[in-house]
């Protein structure tokens, strides 16, 4: 879209190199072809062939004699040649053997011969080479012959098609970026007072929260060119090309200033450098060039660098120092209000029924990011089309949420009566423990309909309100709810099944976090034993202790789980009649909504637990 003047000169240079290479190849190829078709013999051998009547024709040139031998039928002919010697009897001997002879025809147009033998093959080879490398360019993405040329997608003014109105659920992030937009609109207001705009802003957050969308919105609001490139695109096939691409990108940006450069997944080239001998030299060269370019350009010209990552902890410290990426903008998971606003944005182009309640969907999707919510709207629209409806209903949205969480209904999976009964008691065990304990979220739905993601059934709980802190009592009750399914199987069937594997895994993780991270263990008190890596990705915990301490951590974790398990067993034994009654209803209907479930729980006269009333 925007030409690269520097590369035009390189293009001519590479074209000349290519032509020279083809000419050399043609020279040796021509020599090879000649050698394949002809064979040198001694003059004495030639005279022997003549005397034996084996020569058909002879052509005498200035410096050699070209011989065409006689061949048998079906035999391939071979051209022979020998050096020309001063032999006055040659013609007599040829006449005596009845051999046809003559001189070589003189070339009447040497220019034409040169063009046909040399220029035309070079042109053909260059044409075929262009086609070949053009196909390789498409297969290799950025181009196998692009060398140091950057591969950024360049959007002209207004071409991003995105502004801040298209970004919802990230109000704090937008506020942080408004200043950059204002500077690009009114730079004099800042330069007059001596202020300098930050050269770079780093967008940090989990995948799907809208970091790329925010960057495009900044360019759309500022109405300036937008250069977008992935961090991995700087380093590809040829060693040393990454640094060249960085230089080329910044040269183009300076020409188009004011503009915005956006580097997505910058951790691909911005990882912290170390003294490890096995380090990636190419990546480090690219990073060094990026640091040098960020130091070298004048931010007052209006070149702003935005970058996105979900792994800020791995970035090189030099990249984050003041004067480079010195501003960090957090794009975190949206809260309830943010999720509702995101749903409204993505539903603008979708025909929605007037009865649709997006607030209810937002409440039912805690922890969802913008990409998840956009997917929910799209799944709901697809379901409406499949049902031959002209607009999306609330039931479409609710089913879409379940599809995202657990997958589609697996209608071809038929469970035996015994397995189905086990699943029903398992799920009711979760739900009943949640209803009977005080510090748990209300039950929204219980189902034993198998889903494609492997669940034979599930119990959905939704928080009554957004929570940002969890107490020790709430964490213990969460563990109890997770163990409720296994406990129900033990109480009803006096056995265990594999259906509780995920529950046990999550309960163990929660109990371990209480011990190692939250200071909720009497043994370790307020001692921190674990840290989180990749906070915005999988949040994987890493132990910071000795093997002996790790063994004690396991003991403390097991102690919490055993106490919770014992508590749940006793709770379900005390309410076994209710457990059986609700399980039988679930077997009959396959799905119970939260209000119907709670009516059955509250209708049991034997219950004296006040927490049931609190979950109403």
CSV table of N, CA and C in Angstrom, one decimal, residues 316-327:
chain,number,residue,atom,x,y,z
A,316,UNK,N,12.3,-8.6,28.3
A,316,UNK,CA,13.6,-8.0,28.8
A,316,UNK,C,13.4,-6.7,29.5
A,317,UNK,N,14.1,-6.5,30.6
A,317,UNK,CA,14.0,-5.3,31.4
A,317,UNK,C,14.3,-4.1,30.6
A,318,UNK,N,15.2,-4.2,29.7
A,318,UNK,CA,15.6,-3.0,28.9
A,318,UNK,C,14.5,-2.5,28.0
A,319,UNK,N,13.6,-3.4,27.7
A,319,UNK,CA,12.4,-3.1,26.8
A,319,UNK,C,11.4,-2.3,27.6
A,320,UNK,N,11.4,-2.5,28.9
A,320,UNK,CA,10.3,-1.9,29.8
A,320,UNK,C,10.8,-0.6,30.5
A,321,UNK,N,12.1,-0.2,30.3
A,321,UNK,CA,12.6,0.9,31.0
A,321,UNK,C,12.0,2.2,30.4
A,322,UNK,N,12.0,3.3,31.2
A,322,UNK,CA,11.5,4.6,30.7
A,322,UNK,C,12.2,5.0,29.4
A,323,UNK,N,11.4,5.5,28.5
A,323,UNK,CA,11.9,5.9,27.2
A,323,UNK,C,11.6,4.8,26.1
A,324,UNK,N,11.2,3.6,26.5
A,324,UNK,CA,10.8,2.6,25.6
A,324,UNK,C,9.3,2.2,25.8
A,325,UNK,N,9.1,1.0,26.2
A,325,UNK,CA,7.7,0.7,26.7
A,325,UNK,C,7.6,1.0,28.1
A,326,UNK,N,7.4,2.3,28.4
A,326,UNK,CA,7.4,2.8,29.7
A,326,UNK,C,6.0,2.9,30.3
A,327,UNK,N,4.9,2.6,29.5
A,327,UNK,CA,3.6,2.7,30.0
A,327,UNK,C,2.9,1.4,29.8
